[in-house]
Coordinates of C-alpha atoms and ligand atoms in Angstrom, one line a residue:
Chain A
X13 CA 25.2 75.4 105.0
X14 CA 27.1 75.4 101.9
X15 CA 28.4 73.1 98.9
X16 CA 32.0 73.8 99.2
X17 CA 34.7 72.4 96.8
X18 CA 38.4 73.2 97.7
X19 CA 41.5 72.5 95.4
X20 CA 39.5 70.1 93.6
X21 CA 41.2 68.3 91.4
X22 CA 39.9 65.2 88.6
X23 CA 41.3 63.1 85.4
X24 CA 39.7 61.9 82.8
X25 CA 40.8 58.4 82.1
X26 CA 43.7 59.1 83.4
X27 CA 44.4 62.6 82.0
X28 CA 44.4 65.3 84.8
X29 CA 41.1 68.1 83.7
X30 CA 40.3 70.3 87.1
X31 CA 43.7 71.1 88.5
X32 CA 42.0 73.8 91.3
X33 CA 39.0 74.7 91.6
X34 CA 37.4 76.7 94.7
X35 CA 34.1 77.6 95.1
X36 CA 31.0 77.8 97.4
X37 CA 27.4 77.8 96.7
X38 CA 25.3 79.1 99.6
X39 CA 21.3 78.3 99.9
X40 CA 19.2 80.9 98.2
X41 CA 22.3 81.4 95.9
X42 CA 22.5 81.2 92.1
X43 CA 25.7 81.0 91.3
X44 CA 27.4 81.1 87.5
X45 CA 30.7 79.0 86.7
X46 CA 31.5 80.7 84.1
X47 CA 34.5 79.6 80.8
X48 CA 35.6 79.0 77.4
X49 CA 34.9 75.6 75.8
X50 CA 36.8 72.7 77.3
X51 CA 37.4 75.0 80.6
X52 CA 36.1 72.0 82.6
X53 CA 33.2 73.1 84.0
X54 CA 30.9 69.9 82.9
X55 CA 33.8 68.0 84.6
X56 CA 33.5 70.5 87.9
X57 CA 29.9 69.3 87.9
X58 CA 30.3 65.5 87.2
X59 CA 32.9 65.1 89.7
X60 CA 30.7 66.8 92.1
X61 CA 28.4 64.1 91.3
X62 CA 31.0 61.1 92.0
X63 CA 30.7 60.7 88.1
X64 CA 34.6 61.7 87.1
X65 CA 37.4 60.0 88.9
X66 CA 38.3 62.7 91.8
X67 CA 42.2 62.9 92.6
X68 CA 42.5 65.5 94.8
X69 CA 41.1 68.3 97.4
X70 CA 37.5 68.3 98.8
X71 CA 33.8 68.4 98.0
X72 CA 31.8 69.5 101.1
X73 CA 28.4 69.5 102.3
X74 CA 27.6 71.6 105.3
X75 CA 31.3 71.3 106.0
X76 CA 31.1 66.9 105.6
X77 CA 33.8 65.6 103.2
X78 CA 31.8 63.7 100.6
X79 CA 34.7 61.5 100.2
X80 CA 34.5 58.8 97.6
X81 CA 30.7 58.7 98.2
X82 CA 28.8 56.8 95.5
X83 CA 26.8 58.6 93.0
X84 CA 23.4 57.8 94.2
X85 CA 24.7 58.7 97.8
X86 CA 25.3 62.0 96.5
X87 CA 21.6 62.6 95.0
X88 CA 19.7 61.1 98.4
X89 CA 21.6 63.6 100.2
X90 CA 20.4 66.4 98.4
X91 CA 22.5 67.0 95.3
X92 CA 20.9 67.3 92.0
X93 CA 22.7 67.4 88.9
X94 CA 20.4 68.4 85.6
X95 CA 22.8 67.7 82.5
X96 CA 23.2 69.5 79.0
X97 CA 20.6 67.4 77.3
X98 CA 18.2 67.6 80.6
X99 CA 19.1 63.8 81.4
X100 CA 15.2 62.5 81.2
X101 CA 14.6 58.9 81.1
X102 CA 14.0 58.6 77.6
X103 CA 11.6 55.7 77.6
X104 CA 9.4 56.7 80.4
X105 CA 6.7 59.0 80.5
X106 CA 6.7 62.9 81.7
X107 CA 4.6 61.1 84.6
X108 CA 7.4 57.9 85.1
X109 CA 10.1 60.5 85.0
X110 CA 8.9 63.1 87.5
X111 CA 7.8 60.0 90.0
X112 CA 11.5 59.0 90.0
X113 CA 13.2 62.0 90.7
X114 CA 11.6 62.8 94.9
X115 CA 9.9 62.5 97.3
X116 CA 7.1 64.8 96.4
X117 CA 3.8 64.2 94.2
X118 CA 4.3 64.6 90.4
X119 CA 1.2 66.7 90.5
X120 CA 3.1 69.4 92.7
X121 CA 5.1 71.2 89.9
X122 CA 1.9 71.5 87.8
X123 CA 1.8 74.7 89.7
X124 CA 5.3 76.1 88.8
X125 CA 5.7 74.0 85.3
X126 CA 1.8 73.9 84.1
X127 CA 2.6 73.5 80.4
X128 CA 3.6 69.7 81.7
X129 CA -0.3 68.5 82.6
X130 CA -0.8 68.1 78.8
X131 CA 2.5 65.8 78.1
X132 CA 1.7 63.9 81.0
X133 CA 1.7 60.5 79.7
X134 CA 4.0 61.4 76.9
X135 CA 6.9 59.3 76.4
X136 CA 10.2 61.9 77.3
X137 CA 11.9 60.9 73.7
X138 CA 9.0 62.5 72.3
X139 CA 9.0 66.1 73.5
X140 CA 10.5 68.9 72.0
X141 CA 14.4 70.4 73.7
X142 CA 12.5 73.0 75.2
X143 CA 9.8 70.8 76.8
X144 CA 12.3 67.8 78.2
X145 CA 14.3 70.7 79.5
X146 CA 11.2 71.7 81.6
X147 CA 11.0 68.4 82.5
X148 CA 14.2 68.3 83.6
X149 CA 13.9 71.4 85.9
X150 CA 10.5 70.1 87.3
X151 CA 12.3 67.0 88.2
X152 CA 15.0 68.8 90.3
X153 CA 12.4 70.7 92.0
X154 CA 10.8 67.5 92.8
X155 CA 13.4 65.8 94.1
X156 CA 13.5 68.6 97.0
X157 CA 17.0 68.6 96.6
X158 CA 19.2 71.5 98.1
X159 CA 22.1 71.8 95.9
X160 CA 21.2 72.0 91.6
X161 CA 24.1 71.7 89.7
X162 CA 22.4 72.8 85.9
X163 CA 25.2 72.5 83.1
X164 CA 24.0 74.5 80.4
X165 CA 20.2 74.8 80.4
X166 CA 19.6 77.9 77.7
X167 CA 21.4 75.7 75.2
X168 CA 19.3 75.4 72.1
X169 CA 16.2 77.2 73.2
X170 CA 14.5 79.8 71.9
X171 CA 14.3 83.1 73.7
X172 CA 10.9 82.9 74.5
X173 CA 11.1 79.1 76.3
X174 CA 14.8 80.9 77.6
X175 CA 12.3 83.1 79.8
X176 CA 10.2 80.4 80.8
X177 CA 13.3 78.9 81.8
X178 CA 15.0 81.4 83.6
X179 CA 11.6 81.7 85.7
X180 CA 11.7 78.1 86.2
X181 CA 15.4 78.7 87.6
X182 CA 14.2 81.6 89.9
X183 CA 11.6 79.3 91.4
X184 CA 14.5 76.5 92.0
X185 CA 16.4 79.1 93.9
X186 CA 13.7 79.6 97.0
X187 CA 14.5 76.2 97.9
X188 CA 18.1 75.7 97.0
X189 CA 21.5 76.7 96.1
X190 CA 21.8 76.7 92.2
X191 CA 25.6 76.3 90.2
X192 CA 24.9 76.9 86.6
X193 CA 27.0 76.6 84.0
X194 CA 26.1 78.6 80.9
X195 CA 27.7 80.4 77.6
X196 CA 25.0 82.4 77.4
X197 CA 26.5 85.3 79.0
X198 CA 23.2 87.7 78.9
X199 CA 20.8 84.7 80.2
X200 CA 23.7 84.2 82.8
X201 CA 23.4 87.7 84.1
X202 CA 19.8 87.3 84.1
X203 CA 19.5 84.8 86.3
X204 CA 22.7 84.8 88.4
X205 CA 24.0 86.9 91.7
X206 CA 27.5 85.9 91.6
X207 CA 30.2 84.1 89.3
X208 CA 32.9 81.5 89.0
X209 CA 35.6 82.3 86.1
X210 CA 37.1 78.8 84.9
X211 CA 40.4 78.3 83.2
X212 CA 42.3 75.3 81.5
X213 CA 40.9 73.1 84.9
X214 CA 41.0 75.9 87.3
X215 CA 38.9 78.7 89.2
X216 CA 40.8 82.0 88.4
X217 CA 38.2 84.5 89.7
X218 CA 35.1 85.3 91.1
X219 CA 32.4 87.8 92.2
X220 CA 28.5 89.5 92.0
X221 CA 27.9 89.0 88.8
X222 CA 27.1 92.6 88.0
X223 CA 31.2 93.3 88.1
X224 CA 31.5 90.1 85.8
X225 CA 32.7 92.5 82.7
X226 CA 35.3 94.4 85.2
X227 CA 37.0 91.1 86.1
X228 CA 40.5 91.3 84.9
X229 CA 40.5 87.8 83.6
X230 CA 36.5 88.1 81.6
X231 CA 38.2 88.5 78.1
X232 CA 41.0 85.6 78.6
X233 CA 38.5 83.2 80.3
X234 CA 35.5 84.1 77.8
X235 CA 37.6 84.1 75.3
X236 CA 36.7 87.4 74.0
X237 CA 39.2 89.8 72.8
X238 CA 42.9 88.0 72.0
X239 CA 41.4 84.6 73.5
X240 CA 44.8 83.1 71.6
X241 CA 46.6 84.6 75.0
X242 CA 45.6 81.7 76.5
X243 CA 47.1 79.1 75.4
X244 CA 50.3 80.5 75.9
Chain B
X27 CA -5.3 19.9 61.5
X28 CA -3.7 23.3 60.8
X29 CA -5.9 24.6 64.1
X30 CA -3.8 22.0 66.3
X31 CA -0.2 22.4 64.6
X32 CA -1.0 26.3 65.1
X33 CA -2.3 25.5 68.9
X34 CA 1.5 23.3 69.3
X35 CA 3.7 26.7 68.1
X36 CA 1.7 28.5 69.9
X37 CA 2.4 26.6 73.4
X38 CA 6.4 26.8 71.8
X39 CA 6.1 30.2 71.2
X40 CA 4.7 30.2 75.3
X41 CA 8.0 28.0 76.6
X42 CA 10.6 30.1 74.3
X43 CA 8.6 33.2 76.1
X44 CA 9.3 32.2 79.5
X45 CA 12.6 30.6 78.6
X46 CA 13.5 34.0 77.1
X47 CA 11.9 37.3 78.7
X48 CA 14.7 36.4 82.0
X49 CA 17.7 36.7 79.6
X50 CA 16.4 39.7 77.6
X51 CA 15.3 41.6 81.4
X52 CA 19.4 40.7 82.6
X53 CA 20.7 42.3 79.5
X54 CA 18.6 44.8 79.5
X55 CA 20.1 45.9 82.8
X56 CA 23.6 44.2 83.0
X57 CA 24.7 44.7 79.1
X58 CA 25.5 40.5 79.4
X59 CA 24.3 38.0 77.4
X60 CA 23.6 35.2 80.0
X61 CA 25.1 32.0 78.9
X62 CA 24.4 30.7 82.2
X63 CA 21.0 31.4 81.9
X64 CA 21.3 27.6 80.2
X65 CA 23.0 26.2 83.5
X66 CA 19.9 27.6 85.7
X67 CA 17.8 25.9 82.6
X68 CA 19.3 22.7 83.0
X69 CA 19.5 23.4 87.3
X70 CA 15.2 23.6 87.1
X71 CA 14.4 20.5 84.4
X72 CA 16.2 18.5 87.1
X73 CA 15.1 19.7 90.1
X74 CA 11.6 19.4 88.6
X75 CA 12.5 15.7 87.0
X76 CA 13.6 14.7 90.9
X77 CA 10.7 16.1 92.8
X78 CA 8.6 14.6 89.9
X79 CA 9.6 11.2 90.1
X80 CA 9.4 11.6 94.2
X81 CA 5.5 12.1 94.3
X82 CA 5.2 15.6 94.1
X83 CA 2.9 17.2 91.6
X84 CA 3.9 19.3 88.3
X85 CA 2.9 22.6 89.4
X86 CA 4.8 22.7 92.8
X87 CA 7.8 21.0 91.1
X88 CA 7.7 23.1 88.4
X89 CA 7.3 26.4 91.2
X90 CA 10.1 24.6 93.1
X91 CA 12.2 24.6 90.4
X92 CA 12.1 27.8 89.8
X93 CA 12.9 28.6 92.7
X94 CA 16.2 26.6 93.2
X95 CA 17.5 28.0 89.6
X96 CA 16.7 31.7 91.3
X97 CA 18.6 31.1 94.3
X98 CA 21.9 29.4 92.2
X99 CA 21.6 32.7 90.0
X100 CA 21.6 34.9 93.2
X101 CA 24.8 32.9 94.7
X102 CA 26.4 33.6 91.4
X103 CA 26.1 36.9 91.3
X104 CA 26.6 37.5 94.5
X105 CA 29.9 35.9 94.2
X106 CA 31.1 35.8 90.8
X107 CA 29.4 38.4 88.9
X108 CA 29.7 41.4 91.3
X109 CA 33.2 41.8 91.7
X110 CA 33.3 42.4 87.7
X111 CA 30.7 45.1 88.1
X112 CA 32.1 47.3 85.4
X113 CA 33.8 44.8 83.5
X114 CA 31.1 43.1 80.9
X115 CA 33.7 41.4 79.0
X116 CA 34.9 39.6 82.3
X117 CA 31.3 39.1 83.5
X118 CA 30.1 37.2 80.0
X119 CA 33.2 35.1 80.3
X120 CA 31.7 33.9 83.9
X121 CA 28.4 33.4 82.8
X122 CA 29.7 31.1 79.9
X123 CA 31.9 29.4 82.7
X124 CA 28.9 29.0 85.1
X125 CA 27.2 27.5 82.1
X126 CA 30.0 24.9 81.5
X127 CA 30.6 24.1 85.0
X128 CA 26.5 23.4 85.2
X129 CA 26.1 21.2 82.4
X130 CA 29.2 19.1 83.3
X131 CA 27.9 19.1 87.4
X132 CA 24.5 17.5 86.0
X133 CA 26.3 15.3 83.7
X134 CA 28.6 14.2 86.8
X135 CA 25.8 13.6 89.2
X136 CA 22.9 12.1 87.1
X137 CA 24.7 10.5 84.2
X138 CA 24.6 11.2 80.4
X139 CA 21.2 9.3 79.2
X140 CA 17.8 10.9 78.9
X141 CA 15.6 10.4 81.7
X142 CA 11.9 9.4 81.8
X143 CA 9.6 12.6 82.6
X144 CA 6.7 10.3 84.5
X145 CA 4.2 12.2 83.9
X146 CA 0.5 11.1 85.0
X147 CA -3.0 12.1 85.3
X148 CA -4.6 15.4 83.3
X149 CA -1.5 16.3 82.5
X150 CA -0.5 12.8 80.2
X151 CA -3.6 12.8 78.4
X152 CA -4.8 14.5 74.9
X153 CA -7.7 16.5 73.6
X154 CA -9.1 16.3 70.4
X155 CA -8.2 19.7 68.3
X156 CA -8.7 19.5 64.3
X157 CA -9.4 16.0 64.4
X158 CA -5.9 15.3 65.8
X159 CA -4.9 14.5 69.8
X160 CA -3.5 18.0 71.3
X161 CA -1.5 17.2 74.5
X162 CA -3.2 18.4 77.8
X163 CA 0.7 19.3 78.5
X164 CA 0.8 21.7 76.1
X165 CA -2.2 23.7 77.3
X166 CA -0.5 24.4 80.6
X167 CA 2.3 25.8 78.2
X168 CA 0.3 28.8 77.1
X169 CA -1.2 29.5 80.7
X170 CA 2.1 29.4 82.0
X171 CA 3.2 32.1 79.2
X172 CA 0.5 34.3 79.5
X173 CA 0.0 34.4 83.5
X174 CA 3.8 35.2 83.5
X175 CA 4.1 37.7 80.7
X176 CA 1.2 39.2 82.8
X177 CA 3.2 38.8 86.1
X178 CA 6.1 40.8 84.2
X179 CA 3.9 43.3 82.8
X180 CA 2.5 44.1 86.1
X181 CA 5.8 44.1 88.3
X182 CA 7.6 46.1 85.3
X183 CA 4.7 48.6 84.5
X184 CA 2.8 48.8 87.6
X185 CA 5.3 49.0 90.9
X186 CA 7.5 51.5 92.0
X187 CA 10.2 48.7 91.6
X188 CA 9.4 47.6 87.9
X189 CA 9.9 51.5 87.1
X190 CA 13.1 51.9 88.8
X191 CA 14.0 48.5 86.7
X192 CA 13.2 50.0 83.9
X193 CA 14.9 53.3 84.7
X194 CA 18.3 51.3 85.0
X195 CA 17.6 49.3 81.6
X196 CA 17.4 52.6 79.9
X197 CA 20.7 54.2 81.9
X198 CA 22.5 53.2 85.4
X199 CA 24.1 56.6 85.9
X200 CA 20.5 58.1 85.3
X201 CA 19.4 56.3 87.9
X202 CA 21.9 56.7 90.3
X203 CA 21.4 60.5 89.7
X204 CA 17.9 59.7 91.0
X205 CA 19.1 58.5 94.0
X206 CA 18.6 54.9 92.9
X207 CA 21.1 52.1 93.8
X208 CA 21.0 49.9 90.6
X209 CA 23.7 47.4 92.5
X210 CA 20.5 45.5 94.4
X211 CA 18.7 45.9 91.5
X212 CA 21.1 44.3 89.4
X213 CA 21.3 41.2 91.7
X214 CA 17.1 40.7 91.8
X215 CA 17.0 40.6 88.0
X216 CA 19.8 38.5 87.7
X217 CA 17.3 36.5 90.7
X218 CA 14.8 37.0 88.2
X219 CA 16.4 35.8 85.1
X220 CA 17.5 32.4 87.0
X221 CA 13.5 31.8 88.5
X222 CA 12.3 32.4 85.0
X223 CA 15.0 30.2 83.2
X224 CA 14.6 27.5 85.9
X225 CA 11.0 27.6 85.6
X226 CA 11.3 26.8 81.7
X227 CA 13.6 24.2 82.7
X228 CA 10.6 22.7 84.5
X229 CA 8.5 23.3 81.7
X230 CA 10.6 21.6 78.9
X231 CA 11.4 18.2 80.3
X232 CA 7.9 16.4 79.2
X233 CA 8.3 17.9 75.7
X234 CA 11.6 18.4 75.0
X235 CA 13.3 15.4 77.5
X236 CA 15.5 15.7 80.4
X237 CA 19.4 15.1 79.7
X238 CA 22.7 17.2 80.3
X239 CA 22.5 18.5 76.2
X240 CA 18.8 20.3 76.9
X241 CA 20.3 23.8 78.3
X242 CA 22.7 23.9 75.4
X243 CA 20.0 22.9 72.9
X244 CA 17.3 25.6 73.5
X245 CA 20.6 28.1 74.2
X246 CA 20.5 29.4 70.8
X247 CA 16.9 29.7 70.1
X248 CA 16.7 31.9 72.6
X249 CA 19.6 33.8 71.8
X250 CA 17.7 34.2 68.5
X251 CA 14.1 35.3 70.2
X252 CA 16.0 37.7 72.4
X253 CA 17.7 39.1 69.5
X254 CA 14.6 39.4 67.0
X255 CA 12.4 40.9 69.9
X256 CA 15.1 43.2 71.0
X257 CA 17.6 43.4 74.1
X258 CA 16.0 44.5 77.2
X259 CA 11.9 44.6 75.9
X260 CA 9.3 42.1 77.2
X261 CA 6.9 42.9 74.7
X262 CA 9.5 42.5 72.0
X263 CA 10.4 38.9 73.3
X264 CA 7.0 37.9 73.5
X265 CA 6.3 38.7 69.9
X266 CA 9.5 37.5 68.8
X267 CA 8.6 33.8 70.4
X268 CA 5.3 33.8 68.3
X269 CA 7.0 34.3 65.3
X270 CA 9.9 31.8 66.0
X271 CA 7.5 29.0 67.8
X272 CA 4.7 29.6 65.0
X273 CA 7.7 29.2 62.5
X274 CA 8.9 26.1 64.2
X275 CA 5.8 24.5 64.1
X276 CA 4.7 25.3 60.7
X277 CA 7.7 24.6 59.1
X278 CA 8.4 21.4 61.1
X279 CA 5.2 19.8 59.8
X280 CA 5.5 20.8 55.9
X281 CA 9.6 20.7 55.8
X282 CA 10.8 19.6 59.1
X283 CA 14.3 19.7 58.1
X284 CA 14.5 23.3 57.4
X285 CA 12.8 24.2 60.8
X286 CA 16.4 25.4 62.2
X287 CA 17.2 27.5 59.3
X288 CA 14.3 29.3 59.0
X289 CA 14.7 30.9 62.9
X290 CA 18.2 31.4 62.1
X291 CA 16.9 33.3 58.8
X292 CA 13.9 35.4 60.8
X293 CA 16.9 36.7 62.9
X294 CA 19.1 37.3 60.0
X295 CA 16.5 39.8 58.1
X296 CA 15.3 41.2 61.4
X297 CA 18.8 42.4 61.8
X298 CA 19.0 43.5 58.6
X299 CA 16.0 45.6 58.6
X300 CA 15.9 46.4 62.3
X301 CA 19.4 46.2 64.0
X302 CA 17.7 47.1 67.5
X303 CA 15.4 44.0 67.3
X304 CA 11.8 44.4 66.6
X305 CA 10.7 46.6 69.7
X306 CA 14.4 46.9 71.2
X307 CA 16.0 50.6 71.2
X308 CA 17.6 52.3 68.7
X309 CA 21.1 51.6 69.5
X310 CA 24.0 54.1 70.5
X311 CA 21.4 55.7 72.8
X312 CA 22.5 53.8 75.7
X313 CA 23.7 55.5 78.7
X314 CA 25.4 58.5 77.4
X315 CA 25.9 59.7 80.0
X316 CA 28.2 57.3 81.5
X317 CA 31.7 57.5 83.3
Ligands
ATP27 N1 39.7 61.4 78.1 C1 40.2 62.7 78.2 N2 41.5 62.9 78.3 C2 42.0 64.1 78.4 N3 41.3 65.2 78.4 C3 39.9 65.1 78.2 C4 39.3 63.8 78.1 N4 38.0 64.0 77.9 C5 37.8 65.3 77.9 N5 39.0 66.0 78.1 C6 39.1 67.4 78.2 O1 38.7 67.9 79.4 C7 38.4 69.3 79.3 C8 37.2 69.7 80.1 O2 36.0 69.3 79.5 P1 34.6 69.8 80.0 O3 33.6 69.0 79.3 O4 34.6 69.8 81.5 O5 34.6 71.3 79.5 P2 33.4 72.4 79.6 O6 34.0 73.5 80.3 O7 32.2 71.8 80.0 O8 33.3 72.8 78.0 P3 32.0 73.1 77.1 O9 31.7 74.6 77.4 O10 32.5 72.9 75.8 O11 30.9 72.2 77.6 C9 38.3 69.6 77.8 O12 39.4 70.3 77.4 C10 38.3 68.2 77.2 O13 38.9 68.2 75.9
MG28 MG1 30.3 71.3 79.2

């Protein structure tokens, strides 16, 4: 049982982003991709989703080729993508929302997510970053989905709700594999056991994400250090 | 007298409603501005001008109409519309075509002239309202706008479908990254949008006559309500055909030649002041998240 991408490759009307990228997500797994601005790791994500126009290598489920699956394939079969701004439906209500996303009751993630009960009726443009990105996590629980793919969740948030989060994300984990992309190298390490290095469209290393700082290519691909190295 | 000219924009404001609410819902969901939402107009006032003038009765013809102008929109999408999923530019092009091609069948098969409407019974008679004869007709107007924008209210606000309808107004990939296939979804408002516009259709020939012009004629009216109320909101349409059938029918009886040009002016300064429409979205909002 694993989300699996191989040599993936993708363009961007037309212009080629991923050139290869390798990784595997296991259940129970939270798992960091990890690089600089413009790395490609929204792309990794969106083209995991059917989203981006894939061109080449493979995207796996429990060794299936997804092919050139539809998007709304993707999410019945268990793949759940949350994206940078939490990817709500703006004009429906917390309640609206959360009966969208699964199978379940909306009343079952009062238990993990209670701060919701009071913003139940509450229209999703109204709430705060921090409370749609709740939303957002509750939904993917929700959907009882087995693969989250979470692009940048700490974005914007302060440390306090970054807690709440990062609990939230712990939760997530007991029932799926997690791939989250974040900058936020300390909320990162936090939450994460292992990690996926990006560079310029491909994977260039990975590990447990305690040896993160040992990896030869951390200061190139965080940009940290001489990050002018890389575009050379 | 002002009661009954207020009572006659009122039943307007009812057939711009029904007329209206289809094309805003297709938008809404499709990002098209139905032109041949006029052809499956002009499809229902003569279906409902034939089975009139064979012995049925209004309601059933009108219900039958509606029906036949849904099942025309369905073939066309079906077979015209989806293969330019994706392409809205290519998809407004066909609807204008469908529109053409419509008119000119109707004009082919039933001629030119303005047929009779034979209407009979309850239905051809007149109530006293303000000390002037109000058309029984016109009564059935407003219940026909009300129990449909009820109908709408209750399939868009209180099934599982109207949600996921309403999810894929706001944002296709959204929905299809709930798992939602918007395709189907697609095709039954389209379905929709025909029933309702066919159903109008019905509804216009013993006001408004019943002749190739009529789906051409009440085209940019409801362009206008569509616009004033805002792309994609029921509520919004059905306050926008109060204010454009109440300003018909007031400014028709004090200065009926500048009936036209006051609608076209409500939509001018509603753009002005509110480029989203009166309860449409802010624009720019829509489906950022797309490919
Ligand atoms: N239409 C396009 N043609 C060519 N390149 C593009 C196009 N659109 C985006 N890109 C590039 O694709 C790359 C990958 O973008 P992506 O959003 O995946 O990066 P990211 O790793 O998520 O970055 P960030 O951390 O800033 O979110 C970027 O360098 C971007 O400039
Ligand atoms: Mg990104």
């Amino acid at each position: 049982m694993t989300l699996q991408l191989s040599a993936l490759q993708a363009s961007l009307q037309g212009a080629p982003v991923l050139h290869a990228v390798d990784l595997d997500v296991k259940p129970g797994q939270v798992l960091a991709l990890l690089g600089r601005n413009g790395a490609g790791k929204t792309t990794t994500l969106r083209t995991i989703m059917g989203l981006t126009q894939q061109t080449g290598g493979h995207v796996r489920l429990d060794g299936r080729d997804l092919g050139g699956a539809p998007t709304w394939q993707r999410a019945r079969i268990g793949i759940y993508f949350v994206p940078e701004d939490g990817g709500v439906f703006q004009e429906l209500s917390v309640l609206e929302n959360l009966r969208l996303a699964g199978r379940g009751q909306p009343e079952q993630v009062l238990g993990a997510f209670p701060e919701l009960k009071a913003l139940w009726h509450r229209r999703a443009a109204l709430l705060s970053g921090g409370e749609r990105k709740i939303l957002a996590l509750a939904r993917a629980a929700l959907s009882g989905s087995r693969w989250l793919l979470i692009d940048e969740p700490s974005l914007g948030l302060a440390p306090a709700v970054l807690r709440r989060l990062g609990q939230a994300i712990a939760a997530l984990r007991a029932e799926a594999g997690v791939l989250l992309v974040e900058q936020n190298l300390r909320f990162a390490q936090s939450v994460a056991d292992d990690y996926v290095l990006m560079q310029r469209g491909s994977t260039v290393d990975q590990g447990p994400i305690e040896a993160l700082r040992e990896s030869p290519f951390f200061a190139q691909a965080m940009s940290f250090g001489s990050g002018e190295g890389d575009s050379a | 007298m002002i009661a009954n000219v207020v009572l006659a924009g009122i039943s307007l404001a009812a057939f711009y409603f029904v007329l209206s609410a289809g094309l805003s819902l297709v938008f809404g969901i499709m990002g098209v501005l139905n032109f041949a939402s006029a052809g499956y107009f002009l499809v229902g006032l003569y279906a409902a001008w034939y089975m009139l003038g064979h012995g049925s009765g209004f309601l059933v013809a009108a219900l039958a109409a509606g029906l036949i102008s849904g099942v025309t929109a369905l073939i066309v999408e079906f077979v015209m519309l989806r293969p330019l999923y994706r392409n809205p530019g290519g998809q407004l092009l066909t609807t204008l075509g469908v529109m053409l091609i419509l008119t000119e069948a109707v004009n082919w098969v039933f001629g030119p002239q303005i047929q009779q409407e034979p209407m009979q019974g309850l239905l051809a008679s007149t109530l006293p309202v303000g000390g002037l004869p109000f058309p029984v007709y016109r009564l059935l107007l407003i219940a026909s706008g009300l129990v449909i924008y009820l109908l709408l209210v209750a399939l868009l606000r209180g099934t599982s479908l109207g949600l996921k309808v309403r999810a894929g107004v706001e944002s296709q990939t959204l929905a299809e990254l709930s798992g939602i296939r918007v395709l189907p979804l697609r095709s039954l408002v389209y379905a929709l949008g025909g029933i309702l516009a066919g159903f109008a259709g019905a509804l216009y020939g013993p006001f408004g006559g019943v002749y190739p012009g009529a789906g051409t004629d009440t085209l940019l009216l409801t362009f206008i309500v569509v616009v004033i109320g805002g792309l994609g909101s029921v509520g919004g349409t059905l306050v926008a055909s109060l204010i454009i059938g109440l300003a018909e029918a007031l400014v028709g009886f004090y200065a009926p030649n500048l009936a036209l040009t006051v609608n076209v002016l409500a939509m001018i300064i509603v753009l002005i002041l509110r480029p989203q429409g009166l309860l449409g979205r802010a624009p720019g909002r829509r489906d950022t998240h797309a490919a």
